[in-house]
PDB file of C-alpha atoms in Angstrom:
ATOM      1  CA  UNK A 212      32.650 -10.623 -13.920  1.00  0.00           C
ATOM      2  CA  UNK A 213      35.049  -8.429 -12.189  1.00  0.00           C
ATOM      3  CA  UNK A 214      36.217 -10.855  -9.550  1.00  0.00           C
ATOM      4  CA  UNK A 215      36.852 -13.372 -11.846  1.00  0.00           C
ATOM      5  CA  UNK A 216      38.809 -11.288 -13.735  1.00  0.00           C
ATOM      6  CA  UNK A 217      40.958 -10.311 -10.816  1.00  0.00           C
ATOM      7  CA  UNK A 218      41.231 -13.794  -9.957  1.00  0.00           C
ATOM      8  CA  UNK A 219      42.880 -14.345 -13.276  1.00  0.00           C
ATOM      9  CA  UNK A 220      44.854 -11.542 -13.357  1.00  0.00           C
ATOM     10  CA  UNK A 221      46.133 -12.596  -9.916  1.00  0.00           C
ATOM     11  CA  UNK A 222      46.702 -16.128 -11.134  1.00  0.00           C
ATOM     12  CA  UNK A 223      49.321 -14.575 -13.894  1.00  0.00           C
ATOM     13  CA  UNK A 224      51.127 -13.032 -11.660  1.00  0.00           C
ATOM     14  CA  UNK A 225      52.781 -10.183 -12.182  1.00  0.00           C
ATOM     15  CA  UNK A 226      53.155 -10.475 -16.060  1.00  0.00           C
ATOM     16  CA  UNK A 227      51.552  -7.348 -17.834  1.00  0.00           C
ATOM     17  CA  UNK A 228      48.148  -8.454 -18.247  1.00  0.00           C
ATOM     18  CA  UNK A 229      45.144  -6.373 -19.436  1.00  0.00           C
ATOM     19  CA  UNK A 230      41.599  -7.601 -18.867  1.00  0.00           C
ATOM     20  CA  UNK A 231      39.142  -6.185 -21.636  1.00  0.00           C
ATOM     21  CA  UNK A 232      35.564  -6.911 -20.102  1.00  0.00           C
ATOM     22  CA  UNK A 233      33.833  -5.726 -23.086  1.00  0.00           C
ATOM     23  CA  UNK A 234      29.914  -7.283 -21.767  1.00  0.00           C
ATOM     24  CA  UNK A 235      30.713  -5.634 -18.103  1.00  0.00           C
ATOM     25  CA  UNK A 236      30.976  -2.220 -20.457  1.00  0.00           C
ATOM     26  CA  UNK A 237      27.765  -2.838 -21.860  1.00  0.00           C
ATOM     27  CA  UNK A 238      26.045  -3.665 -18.870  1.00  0.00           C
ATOM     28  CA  UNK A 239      27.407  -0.552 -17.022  1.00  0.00           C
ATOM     29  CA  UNK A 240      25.579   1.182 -19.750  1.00  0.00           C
ATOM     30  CA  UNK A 241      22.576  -0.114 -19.382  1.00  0.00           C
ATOM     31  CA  UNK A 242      22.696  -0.173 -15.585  1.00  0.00           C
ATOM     32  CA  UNK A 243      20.218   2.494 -14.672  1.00  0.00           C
ATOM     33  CA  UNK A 244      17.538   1.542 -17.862  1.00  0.00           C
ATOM     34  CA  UNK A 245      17.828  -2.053 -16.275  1.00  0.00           C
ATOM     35  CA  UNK A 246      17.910  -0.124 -12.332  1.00  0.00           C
ATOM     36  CA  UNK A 247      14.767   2.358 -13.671  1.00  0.00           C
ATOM     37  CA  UNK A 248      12.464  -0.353 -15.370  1.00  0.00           C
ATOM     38  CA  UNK A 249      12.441  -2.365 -11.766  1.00  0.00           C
ATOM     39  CA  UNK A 250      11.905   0.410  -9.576  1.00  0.00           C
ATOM     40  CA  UNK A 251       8.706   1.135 -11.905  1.00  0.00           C
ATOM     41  CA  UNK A 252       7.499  -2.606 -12.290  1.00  0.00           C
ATOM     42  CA  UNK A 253       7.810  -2.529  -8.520  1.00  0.00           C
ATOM     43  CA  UNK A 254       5.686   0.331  -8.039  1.00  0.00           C
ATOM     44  CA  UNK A 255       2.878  -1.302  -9.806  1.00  0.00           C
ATOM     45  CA  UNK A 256       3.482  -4.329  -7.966  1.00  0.00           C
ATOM     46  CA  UNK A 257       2.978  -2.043  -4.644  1.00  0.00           C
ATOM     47  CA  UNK A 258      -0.334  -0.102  -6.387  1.00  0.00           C
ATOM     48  CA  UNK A 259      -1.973  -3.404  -7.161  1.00  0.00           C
ATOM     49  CA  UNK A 260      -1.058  -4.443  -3.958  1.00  0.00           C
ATOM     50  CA  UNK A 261      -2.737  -1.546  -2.201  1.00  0.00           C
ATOM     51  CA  UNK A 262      -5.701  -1.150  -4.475  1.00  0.00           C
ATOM     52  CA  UNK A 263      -6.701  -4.685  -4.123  1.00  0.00           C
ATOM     53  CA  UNK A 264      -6.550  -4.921  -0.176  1.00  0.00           C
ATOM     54  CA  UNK A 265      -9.001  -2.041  -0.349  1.00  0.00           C
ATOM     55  CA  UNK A 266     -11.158  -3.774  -2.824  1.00  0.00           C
ATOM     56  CA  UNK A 267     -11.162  -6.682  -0.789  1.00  0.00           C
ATOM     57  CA  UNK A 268     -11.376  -4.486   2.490  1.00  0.00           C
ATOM     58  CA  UNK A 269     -14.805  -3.045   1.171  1.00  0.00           C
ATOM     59  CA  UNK A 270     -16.128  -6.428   0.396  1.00  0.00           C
ATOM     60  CA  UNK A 271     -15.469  -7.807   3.866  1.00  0.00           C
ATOM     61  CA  UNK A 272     -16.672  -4.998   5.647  1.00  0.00           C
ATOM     62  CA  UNK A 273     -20.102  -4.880   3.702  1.00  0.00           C
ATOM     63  CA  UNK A 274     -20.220  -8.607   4.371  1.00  0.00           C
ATOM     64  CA  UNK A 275     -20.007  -8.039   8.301  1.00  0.00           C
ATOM     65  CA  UNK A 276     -21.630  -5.014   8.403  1.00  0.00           C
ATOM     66  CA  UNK A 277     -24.965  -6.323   6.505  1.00  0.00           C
ATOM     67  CA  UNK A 278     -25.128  -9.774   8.174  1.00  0.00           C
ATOM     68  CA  UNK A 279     -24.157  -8.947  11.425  1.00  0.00           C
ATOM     69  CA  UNK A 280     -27.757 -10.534  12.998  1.00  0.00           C
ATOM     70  CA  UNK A 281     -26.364 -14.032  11.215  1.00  0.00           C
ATOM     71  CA  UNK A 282     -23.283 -13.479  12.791  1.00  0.00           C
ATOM     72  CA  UNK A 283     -24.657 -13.322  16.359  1.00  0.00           C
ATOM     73  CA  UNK A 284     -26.914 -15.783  15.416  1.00  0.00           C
ATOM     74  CA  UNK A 285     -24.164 -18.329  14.768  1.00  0.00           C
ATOM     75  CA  UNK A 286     -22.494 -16.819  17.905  1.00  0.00           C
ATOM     76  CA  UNK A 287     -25.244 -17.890  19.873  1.00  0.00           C
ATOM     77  CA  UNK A 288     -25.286 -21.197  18.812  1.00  0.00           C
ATOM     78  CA  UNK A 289     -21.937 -21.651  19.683  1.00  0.00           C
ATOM     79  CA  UNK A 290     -19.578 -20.400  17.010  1.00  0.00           C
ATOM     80  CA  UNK A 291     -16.104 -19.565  18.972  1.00  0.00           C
ATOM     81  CA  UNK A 292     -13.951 -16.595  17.758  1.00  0.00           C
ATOM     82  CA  UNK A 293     -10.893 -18.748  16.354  1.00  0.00           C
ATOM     83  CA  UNK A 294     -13.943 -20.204  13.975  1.00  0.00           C
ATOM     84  CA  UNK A 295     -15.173 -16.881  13.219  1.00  0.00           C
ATOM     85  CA  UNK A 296     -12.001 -15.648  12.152  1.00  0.00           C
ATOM     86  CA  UNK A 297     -11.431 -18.807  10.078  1.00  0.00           C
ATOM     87  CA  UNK A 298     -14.549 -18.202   8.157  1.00  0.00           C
ATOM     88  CA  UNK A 299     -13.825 -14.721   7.325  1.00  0.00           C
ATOM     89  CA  UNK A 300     -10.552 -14.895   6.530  1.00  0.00           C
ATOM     90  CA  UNK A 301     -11.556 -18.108   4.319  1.00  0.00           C
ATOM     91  CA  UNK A 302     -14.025 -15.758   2.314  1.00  0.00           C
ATOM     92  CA  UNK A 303     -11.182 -13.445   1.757  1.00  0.00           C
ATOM     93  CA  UNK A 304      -9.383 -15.987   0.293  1.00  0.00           C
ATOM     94  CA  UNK A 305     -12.101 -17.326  -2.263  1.00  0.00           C
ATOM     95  CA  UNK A 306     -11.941 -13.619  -3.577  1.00  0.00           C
ATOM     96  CA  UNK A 307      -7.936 -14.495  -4.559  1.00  0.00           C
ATOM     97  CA  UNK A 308      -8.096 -18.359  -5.467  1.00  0.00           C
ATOM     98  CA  UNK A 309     -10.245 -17.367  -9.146  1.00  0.00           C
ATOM     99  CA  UNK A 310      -7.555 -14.388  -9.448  1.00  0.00           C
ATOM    100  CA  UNK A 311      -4.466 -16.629  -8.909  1.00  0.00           C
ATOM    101  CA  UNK A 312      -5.183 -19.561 -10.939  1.00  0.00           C
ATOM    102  CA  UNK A 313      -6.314 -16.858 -14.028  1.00  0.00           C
ATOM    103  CA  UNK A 314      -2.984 -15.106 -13.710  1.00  0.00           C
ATOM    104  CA  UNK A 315      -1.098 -18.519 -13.427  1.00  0.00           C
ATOM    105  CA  UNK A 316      -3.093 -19.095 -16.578  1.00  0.00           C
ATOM    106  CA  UNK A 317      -2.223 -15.867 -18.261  1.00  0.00           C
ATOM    107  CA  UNK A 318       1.638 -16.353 -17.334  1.00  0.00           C
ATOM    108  CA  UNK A 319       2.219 -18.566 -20.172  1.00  0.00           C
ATOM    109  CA  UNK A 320       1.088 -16.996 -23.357  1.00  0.00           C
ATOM    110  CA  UNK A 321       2.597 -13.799 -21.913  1.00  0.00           C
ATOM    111  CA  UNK A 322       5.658 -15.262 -21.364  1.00  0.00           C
ATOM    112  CA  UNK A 323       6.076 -17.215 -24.952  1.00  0.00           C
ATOM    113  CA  UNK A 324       5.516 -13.631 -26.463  1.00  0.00           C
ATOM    114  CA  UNK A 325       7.883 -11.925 -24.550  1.00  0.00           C
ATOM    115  CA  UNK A 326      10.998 -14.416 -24.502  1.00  0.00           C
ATOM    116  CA  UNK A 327       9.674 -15.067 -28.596  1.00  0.00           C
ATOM    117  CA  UNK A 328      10.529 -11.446 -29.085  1.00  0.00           C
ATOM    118  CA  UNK A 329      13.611 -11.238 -26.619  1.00  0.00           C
ATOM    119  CA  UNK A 330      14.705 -14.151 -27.285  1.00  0.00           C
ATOM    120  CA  UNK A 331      14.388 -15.972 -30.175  1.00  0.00           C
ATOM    121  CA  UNK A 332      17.417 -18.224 -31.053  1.00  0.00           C
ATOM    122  CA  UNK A 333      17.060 -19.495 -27.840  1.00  0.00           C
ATOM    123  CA  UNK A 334      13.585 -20.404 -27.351  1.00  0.00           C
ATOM    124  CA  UNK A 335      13.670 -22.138 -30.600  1.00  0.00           C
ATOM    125  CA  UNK A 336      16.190 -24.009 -29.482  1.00  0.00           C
ATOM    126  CA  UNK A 337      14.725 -24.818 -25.877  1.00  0.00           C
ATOM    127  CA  UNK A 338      17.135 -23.562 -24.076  1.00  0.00           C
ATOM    128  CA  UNK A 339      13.933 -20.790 -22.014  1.00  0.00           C
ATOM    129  CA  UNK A 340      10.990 -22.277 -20.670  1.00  0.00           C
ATOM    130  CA  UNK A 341       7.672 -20.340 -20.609  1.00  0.00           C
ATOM    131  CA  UNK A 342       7.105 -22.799 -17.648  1.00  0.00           C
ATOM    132  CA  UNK A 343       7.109 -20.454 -14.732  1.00  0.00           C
ATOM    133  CA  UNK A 344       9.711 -21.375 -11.720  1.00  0.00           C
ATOM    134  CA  UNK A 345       8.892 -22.833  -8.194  1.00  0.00           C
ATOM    135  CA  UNK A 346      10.549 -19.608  -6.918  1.00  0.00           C
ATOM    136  CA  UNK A 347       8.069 -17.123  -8.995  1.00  0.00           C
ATOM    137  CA  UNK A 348       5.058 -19.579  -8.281  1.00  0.00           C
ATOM    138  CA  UNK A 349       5.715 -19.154  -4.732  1.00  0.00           C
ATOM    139  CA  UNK A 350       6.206 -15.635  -4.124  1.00  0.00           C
ATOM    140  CA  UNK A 351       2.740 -15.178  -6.651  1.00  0.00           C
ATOM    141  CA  UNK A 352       0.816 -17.212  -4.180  1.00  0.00           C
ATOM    142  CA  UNK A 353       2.288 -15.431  -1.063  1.00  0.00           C
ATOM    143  CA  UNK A 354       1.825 -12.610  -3.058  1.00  0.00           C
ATOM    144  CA  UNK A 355      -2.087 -13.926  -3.248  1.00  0.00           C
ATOM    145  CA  UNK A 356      -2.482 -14.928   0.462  1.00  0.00           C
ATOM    146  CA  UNK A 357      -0.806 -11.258   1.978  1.00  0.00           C
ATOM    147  CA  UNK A 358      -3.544  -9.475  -0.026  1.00  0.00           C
ATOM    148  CA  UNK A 359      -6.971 -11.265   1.778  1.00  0.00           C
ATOM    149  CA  UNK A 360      -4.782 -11.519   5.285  1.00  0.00           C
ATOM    150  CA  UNK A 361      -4.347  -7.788   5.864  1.00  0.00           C
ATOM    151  CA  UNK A 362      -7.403  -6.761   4.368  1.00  0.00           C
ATOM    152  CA  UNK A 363      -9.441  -9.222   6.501  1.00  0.00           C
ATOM    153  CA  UNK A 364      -8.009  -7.492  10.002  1.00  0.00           C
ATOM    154  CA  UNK A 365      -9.886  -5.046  10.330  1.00  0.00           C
ATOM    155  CA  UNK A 366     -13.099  -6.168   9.494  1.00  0.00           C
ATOM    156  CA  UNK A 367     -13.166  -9.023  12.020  1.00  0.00           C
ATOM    157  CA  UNK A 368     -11.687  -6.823  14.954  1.00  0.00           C
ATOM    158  CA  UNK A 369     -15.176  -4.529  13.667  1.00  0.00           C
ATOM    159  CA  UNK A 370     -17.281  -7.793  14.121  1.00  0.00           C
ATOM    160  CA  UNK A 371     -16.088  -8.962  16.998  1.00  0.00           C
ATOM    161  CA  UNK A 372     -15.454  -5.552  18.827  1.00  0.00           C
ATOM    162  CA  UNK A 373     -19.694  -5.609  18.930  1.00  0.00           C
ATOM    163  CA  UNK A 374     -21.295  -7.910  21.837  1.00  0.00           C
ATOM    164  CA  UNK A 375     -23.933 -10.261  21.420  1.00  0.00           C
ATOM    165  CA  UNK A 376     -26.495  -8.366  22.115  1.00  0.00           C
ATOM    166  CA  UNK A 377     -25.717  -5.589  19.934  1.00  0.00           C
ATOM    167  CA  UNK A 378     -25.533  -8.127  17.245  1.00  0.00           C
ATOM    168  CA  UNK A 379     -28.996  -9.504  17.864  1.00  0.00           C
ATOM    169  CA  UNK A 380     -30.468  -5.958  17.870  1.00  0.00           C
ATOM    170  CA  UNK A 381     -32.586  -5.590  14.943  1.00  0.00           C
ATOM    171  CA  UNK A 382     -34.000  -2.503  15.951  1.00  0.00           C
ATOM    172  CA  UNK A 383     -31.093  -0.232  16.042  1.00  0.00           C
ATOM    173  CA  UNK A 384     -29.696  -0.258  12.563  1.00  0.00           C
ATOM    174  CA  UNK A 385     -26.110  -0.937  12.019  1.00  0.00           C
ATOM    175  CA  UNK A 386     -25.483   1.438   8.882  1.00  0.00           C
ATOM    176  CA  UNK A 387     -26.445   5.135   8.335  1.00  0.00           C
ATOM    177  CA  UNK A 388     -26.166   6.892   5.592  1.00  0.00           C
ATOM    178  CA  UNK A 389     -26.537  10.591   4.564  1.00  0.00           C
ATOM    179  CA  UNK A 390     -28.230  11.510   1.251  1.00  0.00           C
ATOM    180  CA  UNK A 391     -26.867  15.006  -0.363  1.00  0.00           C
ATOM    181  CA  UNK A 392     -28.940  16.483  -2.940  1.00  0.00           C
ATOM    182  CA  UNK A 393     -27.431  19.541  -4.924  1.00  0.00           C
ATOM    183  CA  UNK A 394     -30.284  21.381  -7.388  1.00  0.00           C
ATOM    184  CA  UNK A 395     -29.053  24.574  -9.239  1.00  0.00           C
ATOM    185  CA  UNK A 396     -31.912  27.482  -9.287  1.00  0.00           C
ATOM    186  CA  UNK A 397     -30.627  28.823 -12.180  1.00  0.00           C
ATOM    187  CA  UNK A 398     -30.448  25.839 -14.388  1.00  0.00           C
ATOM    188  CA  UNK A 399     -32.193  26.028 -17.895  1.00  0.00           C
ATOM    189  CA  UNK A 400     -34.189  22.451 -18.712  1.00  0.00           C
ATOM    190  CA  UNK A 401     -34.240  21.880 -22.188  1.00  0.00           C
ATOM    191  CA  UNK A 402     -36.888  19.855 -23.933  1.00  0.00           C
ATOM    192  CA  UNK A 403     -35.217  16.013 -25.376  1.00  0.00           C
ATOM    193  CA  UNK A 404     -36.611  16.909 -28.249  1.00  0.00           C
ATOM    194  CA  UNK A 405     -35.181  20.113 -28.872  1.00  0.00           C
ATOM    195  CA  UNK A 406     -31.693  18.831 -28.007  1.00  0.00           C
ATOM    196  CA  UNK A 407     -32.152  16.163 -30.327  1.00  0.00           C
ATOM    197  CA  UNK A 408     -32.857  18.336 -33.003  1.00  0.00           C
ATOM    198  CA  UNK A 409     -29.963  20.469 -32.345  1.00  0.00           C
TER     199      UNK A 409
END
């Protein structure tokens, strides 16, 4: 807004000319509301980010960890480590595909309720689409695709950091765990009944 202004004003010449930019006003004072709500909406972006590359993470990593004698089986047959990496990294992906397709789903009743609220006149009119664009369709399924890619690295360089003997070895086991018990000497055990009662 303000270089066209100045454009005009330079078009006029030197003739006493006063611009009154009366919606660049209003958006200067709703500049940091409009700067504040994106920094938040991109920190949930960046949470669900992070919280579903570790949910994804601990999938993958139970997968390898608990079939590791299938995976040196099919090693041993003659599965390379490019095809290896293809099949985990394609099970990381069929955790995404049922996500993405939902959300795309989702997008457009939550979009006809939020630009039927902001914008009324001109959705009746058809002038907004609840049609999402190819721009936000393809950053969602980048998006999508980032999430299974770096939460599938470290579980393959796991599964193929073992040999093929230590993946055949069904006598060692390949998880241990550690069982804590805490018991309090001093705790009083009331009857169900009792407690019911009371």
């Amino acid at each position: 807004v303000q270089d066209v202004t100045n454009k005009i004003n330079d078009a006029l010449g030197f003739y006493p000319v006063i611009a009154h930019t009366q919606l660049l006003t209003l958006m200067v004072q709703s500049n940091f509301a409009i700067l504040f709500i994106g920094l938040v909406f991109n920190i949930l972006i960046i949470l669900f980010v992070v919280i579903s590359v570790l949910l994804i993470y601990s999938l993958l990593m139970i997968t390898t960890e608990t079939k590791t004698f299938d995976i040196g089986v099919t090693r041993l047959v003659g599965l390379s480590s490019y095809g290896f990496v293809a099949m985990i990294f394609t099970q990381a992906v069929m955790f995404v595909i049922p996500s993405i397709i939902f959300a795309y789903v989702c997008s457009f009743p939550a979009l006809y309720m939020i630009f039927y609220v902001f914008f009324d006149n001109d959705f009746v009119k058809g002038q907004i689409s609840i049609v999402p664009t190819g721009a936000a369709t393809a950053e969602a399924v980048a998006i999508g695709l980032f999430i299974p890619t770096l939460s599938a690295i470290v579980p393959i360089q796991r599964a193929l950091a073992k040999t093929l003997s230590e993946s055949l070895n069904t006598a060692r086991a390949t998880l241990s765990g550690t069982v804590v018990i805490i018991e309090d000497k001093n705790v009083r055990v009331v009857p169900y009944i009792i407690f019911g009662f009371l």
